[in-house]
Coordinates of C-alpha atoms and ligand atoms in Angstrom, one line a residue:
X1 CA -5.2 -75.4 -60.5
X2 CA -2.7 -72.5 -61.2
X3 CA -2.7 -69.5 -59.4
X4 CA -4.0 -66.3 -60.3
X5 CA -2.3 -64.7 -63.2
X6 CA -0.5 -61.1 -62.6
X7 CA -2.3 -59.5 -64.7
X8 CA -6.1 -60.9 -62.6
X9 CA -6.8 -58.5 -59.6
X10 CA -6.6 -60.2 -56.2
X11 CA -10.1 -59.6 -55.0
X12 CA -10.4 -59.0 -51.0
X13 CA -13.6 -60.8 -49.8
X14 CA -12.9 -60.6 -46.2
X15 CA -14.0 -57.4 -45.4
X16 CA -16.5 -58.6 -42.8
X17 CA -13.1 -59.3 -40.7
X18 CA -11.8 -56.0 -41.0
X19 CA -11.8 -53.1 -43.8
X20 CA -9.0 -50.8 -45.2
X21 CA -8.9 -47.6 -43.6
X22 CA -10.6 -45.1 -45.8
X23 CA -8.3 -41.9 -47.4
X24 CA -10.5 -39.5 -45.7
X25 CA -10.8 -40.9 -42.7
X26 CA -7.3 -41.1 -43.1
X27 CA -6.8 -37.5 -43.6
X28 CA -9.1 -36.4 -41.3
X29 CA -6.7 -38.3 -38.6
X30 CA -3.4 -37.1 -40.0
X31 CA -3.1 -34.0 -38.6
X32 CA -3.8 -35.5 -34.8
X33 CA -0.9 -38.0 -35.0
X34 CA 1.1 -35.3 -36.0
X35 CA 0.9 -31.5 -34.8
X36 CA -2.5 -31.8 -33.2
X37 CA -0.9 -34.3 -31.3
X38 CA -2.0 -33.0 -27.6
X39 CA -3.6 -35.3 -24.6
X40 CA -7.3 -34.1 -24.1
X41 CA -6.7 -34.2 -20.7
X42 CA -4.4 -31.7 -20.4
X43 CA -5.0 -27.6 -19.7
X44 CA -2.8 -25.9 -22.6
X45 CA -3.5 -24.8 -26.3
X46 CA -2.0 -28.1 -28.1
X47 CA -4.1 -30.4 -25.4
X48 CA -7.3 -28.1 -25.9
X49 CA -7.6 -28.8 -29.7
X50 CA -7.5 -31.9 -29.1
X51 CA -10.1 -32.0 -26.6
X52 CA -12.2 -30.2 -28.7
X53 CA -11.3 -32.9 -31.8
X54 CA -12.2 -35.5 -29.7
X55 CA -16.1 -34.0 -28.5
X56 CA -16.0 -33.1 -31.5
X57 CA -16.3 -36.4 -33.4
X58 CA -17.8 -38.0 -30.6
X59 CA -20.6 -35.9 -31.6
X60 CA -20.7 -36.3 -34.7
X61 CA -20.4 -40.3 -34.7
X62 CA -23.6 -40.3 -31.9
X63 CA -25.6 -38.1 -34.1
X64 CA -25.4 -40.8 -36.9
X65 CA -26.4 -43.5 -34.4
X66 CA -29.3 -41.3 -33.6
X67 CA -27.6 -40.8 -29.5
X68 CA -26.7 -37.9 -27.6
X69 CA -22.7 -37.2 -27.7
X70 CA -22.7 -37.8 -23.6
X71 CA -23.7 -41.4 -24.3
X72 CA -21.2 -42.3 -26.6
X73 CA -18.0 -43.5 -24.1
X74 CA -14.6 -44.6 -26.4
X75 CA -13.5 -47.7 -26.1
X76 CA -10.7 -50.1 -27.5
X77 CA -13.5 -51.8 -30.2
X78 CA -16.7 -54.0 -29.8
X79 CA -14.4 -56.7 -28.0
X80 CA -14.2 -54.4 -24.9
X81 CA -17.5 -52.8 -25.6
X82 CA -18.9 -56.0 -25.4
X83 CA -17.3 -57.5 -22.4
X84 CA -17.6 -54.1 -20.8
X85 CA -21.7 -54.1 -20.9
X86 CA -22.0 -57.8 -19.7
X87 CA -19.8 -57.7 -16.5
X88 CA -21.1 -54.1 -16.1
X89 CA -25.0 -55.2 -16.1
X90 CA -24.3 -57.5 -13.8
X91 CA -22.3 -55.1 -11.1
X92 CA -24.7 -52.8 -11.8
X93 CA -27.5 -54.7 -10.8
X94 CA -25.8 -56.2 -7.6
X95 CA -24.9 -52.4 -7.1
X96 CA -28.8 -51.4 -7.1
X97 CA -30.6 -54.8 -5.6
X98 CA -27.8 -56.5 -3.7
X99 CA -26.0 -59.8 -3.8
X100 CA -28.8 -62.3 -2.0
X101 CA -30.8 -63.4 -5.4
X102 CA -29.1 -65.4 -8.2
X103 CA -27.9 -63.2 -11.3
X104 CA -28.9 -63.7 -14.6
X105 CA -27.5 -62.4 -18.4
X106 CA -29.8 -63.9 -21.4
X107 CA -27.9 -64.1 -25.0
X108 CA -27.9 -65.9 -28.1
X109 CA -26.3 -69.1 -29.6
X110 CA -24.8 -67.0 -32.7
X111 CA -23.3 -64.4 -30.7
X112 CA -19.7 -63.2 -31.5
X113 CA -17.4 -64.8 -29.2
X114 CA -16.2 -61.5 -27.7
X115 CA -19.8 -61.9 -26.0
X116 CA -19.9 -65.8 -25.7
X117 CA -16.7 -65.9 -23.8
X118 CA -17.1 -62.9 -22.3
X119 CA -20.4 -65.0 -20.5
X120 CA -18.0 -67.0 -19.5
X121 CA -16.4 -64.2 -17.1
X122 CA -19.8 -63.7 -15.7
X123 CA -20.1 -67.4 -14.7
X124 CA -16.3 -66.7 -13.4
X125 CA -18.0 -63.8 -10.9
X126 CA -21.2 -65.9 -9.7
X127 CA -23.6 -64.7 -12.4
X128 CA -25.3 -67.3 -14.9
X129 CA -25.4 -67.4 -18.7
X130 CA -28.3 -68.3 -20.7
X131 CA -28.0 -69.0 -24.2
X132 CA -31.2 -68.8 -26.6
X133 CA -31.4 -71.1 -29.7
X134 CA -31.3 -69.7 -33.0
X135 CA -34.0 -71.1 -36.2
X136 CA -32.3 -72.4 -39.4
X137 CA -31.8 -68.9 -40.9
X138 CA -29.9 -67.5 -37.7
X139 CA -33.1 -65.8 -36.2
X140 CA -33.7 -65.7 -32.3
X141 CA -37.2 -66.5 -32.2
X142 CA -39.0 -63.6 -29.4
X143 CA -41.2 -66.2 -28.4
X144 CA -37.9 -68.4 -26.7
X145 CA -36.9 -64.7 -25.0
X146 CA -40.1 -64.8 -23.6
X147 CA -40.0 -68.3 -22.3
X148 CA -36.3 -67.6 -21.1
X149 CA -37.4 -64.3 -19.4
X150 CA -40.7 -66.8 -17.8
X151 CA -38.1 -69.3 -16.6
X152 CA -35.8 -66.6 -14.9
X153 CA -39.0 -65.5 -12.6
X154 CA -39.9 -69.2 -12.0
X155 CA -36.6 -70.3 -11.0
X156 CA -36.2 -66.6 -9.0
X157 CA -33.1 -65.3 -10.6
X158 CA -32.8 -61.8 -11.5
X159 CA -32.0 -61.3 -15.3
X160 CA -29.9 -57.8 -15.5
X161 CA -29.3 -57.7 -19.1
X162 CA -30.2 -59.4 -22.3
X163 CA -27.9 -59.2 -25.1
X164 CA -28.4 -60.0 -28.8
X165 CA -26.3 -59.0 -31.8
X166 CA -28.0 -57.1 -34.5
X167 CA -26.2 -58.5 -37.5
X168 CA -24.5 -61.4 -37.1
X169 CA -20.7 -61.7 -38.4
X170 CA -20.7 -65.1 -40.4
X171 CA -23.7 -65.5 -41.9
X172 CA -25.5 -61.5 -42.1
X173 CA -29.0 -62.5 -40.2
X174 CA -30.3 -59.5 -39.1
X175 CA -32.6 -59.8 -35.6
X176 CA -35.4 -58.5 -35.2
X177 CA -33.9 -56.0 -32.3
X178 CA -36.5 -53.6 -31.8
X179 CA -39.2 -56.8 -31.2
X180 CA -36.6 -58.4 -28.6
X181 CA -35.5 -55.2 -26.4
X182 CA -39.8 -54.4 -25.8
X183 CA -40.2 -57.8 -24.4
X184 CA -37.4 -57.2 -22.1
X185 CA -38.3 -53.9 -21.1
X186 CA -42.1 -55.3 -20.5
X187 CA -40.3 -56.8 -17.6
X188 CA -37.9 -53.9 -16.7
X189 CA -34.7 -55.7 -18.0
X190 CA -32.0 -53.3 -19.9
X191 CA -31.1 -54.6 -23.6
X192 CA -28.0 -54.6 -25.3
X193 CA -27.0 -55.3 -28.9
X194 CA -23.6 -56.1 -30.5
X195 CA -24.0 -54.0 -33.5
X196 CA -20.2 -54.1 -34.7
X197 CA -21.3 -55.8 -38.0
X198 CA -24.4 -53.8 -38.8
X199 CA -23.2 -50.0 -37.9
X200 CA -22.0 -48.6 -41.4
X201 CA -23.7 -51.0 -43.3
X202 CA -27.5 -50.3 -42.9
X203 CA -29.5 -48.1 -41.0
X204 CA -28.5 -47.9 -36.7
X205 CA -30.3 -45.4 -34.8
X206 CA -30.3 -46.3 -31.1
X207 CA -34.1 -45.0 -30.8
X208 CA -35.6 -47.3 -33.2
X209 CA -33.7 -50.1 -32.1
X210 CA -35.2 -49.4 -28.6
X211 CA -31.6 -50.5 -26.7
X212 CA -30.2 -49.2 -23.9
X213 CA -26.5 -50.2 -24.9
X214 CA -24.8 -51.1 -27.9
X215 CA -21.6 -51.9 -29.2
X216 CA -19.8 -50.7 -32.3
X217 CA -16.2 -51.0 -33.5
X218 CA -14.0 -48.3 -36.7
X219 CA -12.5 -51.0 -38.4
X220 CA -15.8 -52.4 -40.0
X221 CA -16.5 -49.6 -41.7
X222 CA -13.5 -48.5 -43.1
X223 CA -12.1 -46.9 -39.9
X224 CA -9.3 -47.3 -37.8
X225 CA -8.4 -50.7 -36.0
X226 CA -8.8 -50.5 -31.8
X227 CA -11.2 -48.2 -31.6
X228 CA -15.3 -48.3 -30.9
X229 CA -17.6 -47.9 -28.5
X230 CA -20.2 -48.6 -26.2
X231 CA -23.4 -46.4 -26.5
X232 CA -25.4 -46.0 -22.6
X233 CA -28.5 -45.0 -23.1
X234 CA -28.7 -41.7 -20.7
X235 CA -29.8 -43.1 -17.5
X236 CA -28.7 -46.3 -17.6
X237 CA -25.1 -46.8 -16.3
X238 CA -22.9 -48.9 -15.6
X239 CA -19.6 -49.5 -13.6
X240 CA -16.3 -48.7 -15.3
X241 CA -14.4 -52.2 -16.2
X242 CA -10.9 -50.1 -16.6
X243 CA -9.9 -48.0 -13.8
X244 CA -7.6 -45.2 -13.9
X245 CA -7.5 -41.6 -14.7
X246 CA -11.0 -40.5 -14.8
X247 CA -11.1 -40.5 -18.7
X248 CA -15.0 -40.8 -20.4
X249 CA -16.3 -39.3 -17.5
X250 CA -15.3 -41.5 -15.3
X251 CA -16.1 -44.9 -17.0
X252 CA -13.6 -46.0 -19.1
X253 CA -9.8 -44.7 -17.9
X254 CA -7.0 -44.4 -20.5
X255 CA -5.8 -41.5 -22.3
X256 CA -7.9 -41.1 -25.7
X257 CA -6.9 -42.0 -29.0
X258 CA -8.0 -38.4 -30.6
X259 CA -6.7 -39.4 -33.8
X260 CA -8.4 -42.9 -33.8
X261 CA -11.8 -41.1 -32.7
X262 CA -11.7 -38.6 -35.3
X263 CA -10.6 -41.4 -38.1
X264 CA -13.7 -43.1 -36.8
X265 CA -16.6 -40.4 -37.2
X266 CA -15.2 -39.5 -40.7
X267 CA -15.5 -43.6 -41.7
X268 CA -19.0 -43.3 -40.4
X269 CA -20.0 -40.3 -41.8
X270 CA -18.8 -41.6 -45.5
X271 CA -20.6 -44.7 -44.9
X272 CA -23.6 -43.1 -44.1
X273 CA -23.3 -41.2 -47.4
X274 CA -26.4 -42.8 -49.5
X275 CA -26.2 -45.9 -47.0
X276 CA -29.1 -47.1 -48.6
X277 CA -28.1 -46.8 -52.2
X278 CA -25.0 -48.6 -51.6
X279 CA -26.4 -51.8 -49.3
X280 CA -29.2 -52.1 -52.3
X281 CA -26.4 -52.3 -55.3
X282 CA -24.0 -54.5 -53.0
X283 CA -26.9 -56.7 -52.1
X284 CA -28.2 -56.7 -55.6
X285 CA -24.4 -57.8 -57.0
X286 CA -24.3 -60.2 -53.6
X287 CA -27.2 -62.1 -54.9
X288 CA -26.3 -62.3 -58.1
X289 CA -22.7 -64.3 -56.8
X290 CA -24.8 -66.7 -54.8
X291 CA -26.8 -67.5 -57.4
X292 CA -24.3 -68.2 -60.1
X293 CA -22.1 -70.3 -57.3
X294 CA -25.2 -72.1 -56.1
X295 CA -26.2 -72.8 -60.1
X296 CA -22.5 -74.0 -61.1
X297 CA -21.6 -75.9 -58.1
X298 CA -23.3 -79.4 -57.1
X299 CA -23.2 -80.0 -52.7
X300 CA -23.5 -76.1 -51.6
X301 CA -26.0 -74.9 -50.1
X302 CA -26.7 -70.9 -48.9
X303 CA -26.9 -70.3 -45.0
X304 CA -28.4 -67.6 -43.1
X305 CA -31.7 -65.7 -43.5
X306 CA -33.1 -66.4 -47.6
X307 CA -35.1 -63.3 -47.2
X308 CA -32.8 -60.7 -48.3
X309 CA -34.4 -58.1 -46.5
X310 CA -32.9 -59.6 -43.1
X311 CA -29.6 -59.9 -43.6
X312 CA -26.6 -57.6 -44.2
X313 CA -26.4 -56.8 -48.4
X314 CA -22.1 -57.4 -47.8
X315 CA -22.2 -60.9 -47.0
X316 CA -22.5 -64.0 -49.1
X317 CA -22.4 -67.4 -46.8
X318 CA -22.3 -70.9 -48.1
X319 CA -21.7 -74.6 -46.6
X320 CA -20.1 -76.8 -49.2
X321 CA -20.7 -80.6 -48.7
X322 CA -17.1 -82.3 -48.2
X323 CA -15.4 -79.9 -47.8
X324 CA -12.2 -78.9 -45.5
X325 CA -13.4 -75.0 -45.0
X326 CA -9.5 -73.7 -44.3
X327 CA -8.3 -75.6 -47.4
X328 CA -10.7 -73.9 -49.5
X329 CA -10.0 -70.1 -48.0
X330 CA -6.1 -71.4 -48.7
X331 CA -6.8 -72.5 -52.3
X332 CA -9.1 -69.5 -53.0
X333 CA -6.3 -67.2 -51.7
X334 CA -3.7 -68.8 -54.3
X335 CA -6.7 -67.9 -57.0
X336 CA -6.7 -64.3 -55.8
X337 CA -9.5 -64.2 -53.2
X338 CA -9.3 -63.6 -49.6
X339 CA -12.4 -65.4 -47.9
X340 CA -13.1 -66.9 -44.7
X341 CA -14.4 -70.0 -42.6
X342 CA -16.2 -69.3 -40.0
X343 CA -15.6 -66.3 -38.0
X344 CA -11.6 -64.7 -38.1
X345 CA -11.5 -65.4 -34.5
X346 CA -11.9 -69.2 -35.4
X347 CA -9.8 -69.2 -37.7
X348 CA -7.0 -72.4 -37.2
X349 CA -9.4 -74.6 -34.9
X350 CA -10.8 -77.4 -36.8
X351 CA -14.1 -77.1 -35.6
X352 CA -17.2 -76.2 -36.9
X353 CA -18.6 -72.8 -36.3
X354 CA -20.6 -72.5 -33.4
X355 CA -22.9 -70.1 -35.3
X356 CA -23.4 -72.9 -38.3
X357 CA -23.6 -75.7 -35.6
X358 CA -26.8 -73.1 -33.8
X359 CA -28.4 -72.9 -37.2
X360 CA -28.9 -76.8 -37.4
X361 CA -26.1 -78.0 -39.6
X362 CA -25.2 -80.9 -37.3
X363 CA -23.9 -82.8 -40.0
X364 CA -19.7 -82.9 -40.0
X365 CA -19.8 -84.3 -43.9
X366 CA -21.2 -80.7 -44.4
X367 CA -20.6 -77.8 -41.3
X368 CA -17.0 -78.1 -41.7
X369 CA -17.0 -76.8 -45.5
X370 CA -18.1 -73.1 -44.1
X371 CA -17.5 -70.0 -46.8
X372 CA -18.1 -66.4 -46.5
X373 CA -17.0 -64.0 -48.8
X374 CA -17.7 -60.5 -47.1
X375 CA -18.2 -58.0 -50.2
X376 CA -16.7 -54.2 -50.0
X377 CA -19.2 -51.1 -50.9
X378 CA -16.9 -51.0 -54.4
X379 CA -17.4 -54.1 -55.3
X380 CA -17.9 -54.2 -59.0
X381 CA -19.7 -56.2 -61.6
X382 CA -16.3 -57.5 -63.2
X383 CA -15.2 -58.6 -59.3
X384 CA -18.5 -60.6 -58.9
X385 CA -17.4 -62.1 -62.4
X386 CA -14.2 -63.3 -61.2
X387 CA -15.6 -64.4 -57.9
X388 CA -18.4 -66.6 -59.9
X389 CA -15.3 -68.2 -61.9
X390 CA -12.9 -68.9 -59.0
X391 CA -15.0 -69.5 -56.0
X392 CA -16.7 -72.6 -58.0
X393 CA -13.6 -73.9 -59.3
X394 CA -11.7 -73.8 -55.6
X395 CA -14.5 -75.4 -54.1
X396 CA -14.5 -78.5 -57.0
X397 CA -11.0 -78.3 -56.2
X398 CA -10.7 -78.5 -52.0
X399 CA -13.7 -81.4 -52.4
X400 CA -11.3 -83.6 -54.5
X401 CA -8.1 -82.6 -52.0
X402 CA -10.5 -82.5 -48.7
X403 CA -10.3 -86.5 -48.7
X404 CA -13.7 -86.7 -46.8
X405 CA -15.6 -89.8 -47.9
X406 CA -18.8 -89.2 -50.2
Ligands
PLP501 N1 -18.8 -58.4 -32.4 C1 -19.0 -58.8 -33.7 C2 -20.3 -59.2 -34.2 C3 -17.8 -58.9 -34.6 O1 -18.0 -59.3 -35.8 C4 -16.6 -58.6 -34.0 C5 -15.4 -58.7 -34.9 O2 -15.3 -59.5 -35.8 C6 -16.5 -58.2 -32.7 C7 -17.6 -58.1 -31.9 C8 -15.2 -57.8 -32.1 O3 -14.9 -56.5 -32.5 P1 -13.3 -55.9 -32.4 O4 -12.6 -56.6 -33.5 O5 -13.5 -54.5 -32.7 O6 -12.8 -56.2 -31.1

């Protein structure tokens, strides 16, 4: 197979890792990485503007979530945000009822790993971990956080958090979030949701989810890299995890990245320019790739939730039977297409996804050929076209060279 030609545009499919930084969220940081370049903390003129730059677009990126600007705290992405709520929830609640009863945090099999490992730090501090199966399509079924919630009271362990993603990163599946956070506040218990893949990409508003916490991270919607936050419903807080100066009232030390923050609410506010509009014409062009792949390539199969409606419009998942998953991304980047297998994090272990092996696919002839081809919001037909040529051909092409036996 020869490599793309000059002349064929590489297409970047990966934008479910990370995106380009918009211009104008570029523009809009410029000026605070130059002569805005004061530390909020601070008393004089050059530190006050950027104080006021920094409430300023924390403002204005809480108003788009449907939040207050006081329960928006700045954070280093949904990494931290994530292993920030976990280990908080579970101070917080010693904090309140004490150390004498066992601890308990509830989450999901197809959770990002930032949250899966970071479970793994709660085990570390005496807490306990437990992790809800997911259906074929991705979907945490309520009636299993009900049973999970049952169990807790049975066994007498107090559950301080529950945590389940609202779009998951591999395969799109949407939960249903506002479903799962009322049967944990039926029992009292605070919900958070790892939203990193869904804010920017359809409609978050912390209200209609019904969660007290939730994660998001700039560099999925076109902002800058390190930077996110955690949303705390007002009310409901929870220990800072980095200690220091004071900063974010107290709960997350560090001197602010103004320029990062204000990059950020300008990406969100352009992505939530016609959000709808856009997911329905990505979606519609998504669709139209997975059906011409599906139709011109024998031994792959779609994964993730079929009902369109449930799952992000950007991303395009498939499981190719005997298939090596990292020779395809490698052969589909010599064609001119950056993919992924798996999640970016897992990127160079040859295992399976965990999120694939959740969903069923048991099966090593097939969960190791993983694809996901994350589209961008100006994605055009002729890309799609390209994509429906190539991705078929690479995948013919890693089956002959994958050297599994059929
Ligand atoms: N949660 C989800 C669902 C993600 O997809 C990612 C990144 O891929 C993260 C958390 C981690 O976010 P960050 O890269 O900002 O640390």
């Amino acid at each position: 197979m020869s490599d793309a030609s000059s002349q064929d545009p590489y297409i970047y499919a990966d934008n479910a890792a990370t995106t380009p930084l918009s211009p104008r969220a570029l523009e809009a940081m410029t000026p605070y990485l130059t002569e805005s370049f004061g530390n909020p903390g601070g008393i004089h003129r050059i530190a006050r503007d950027a104080a006021c730059a920094l409430e300023d677009a924390r403002a204005r990126t809480a108003e788009l979530l449907g939040a207050h600007a006081h329960e928006l705290y700045l954070t280093s992405g949904g990494t931290e945000s994530d292993n920030w709520i976990l280990q908080g929830a579970v101070r917080r609640h010693r904090d309140l009822h004490g150390t004498s009863r066992p601890v308990r945090v509830i989450t999901s099999a197809v959770e990002h790993h930032a949250v899966l490992h970071g479970c793994r730090r709660l085990r570390e501090m005496g807490a306990d971990a437990v992790v809800l199966p997911v259906d074929g399509s991705g979907r945490v079924d309520p009636a299993s956080l009900s049973g999970a919630l049952d169990d807790a009271e049975r066994e007498g362990a107090d559950v301080a958090l529950v945590s389940i993603m609202l779009a998951n990163n591999e395969v799109g599946t949407i939960e249903d979030i506002p479903v799962l956070a009322r049967i944990s506040h039926e029992r009292g218990i605070p919900f958070h949701t790892d939203a990193v893949q869904a804010v920017g990409h359809i409609p978050v508003d912390v209200d209609e989810l019904g969660v007290d916490a939730l994660s998001l991270s700039a560099h999925k919607f076109h902002g800058p890299r390190g930077t996110g936050a955690l949303y705390l419903r007002d009310g409901f807080s929870i220990p800072p995890m980095v200690e220091g100066g004071g900063q974010e009232r107290g709960l997350r030390s560090g001197t602010q990245d103004v320029a990062s923050a204000v990059g950020m609410a300008a990406a969100l506010e352009e992505a939530c320019e016609d959000l709808e509009g856009r997911a329905r014409r990505v979606g519609a062009l998504r669709d139209r790739l997975v059906s011409t792949v599906l139709e011109r390539t024998p031994g792959v199969r779609p994964t993730g939730e079929p009902d369109p409606r449930r799952r992000l419009p950007s991303i395009a998942s498939f499981i190719c039977h005997d298939v090596d998953g990292e020779l395809l991304v490698v052969l589909l980047d010599r064609a001119g297409v950056a993919a992924a297998t798996g999640s970016a994090c897992s990127t160079g272990s040859t295992e399976p996804s965990h999120v694939i092996t959740a969903m069923g696919w048991d099966d090593p002839s097939w969960n190791r050929g993983t694809l996901r081809l994350s589209l961008a919001d100006d994605v055009t037909d002729h890309d799609i076209d390209l994509l429906c040529e190539r991705v078929p051909r690479c995948i013919e092409r890693a089956r002959l060279l994958s050297g599994f036996s059929r």
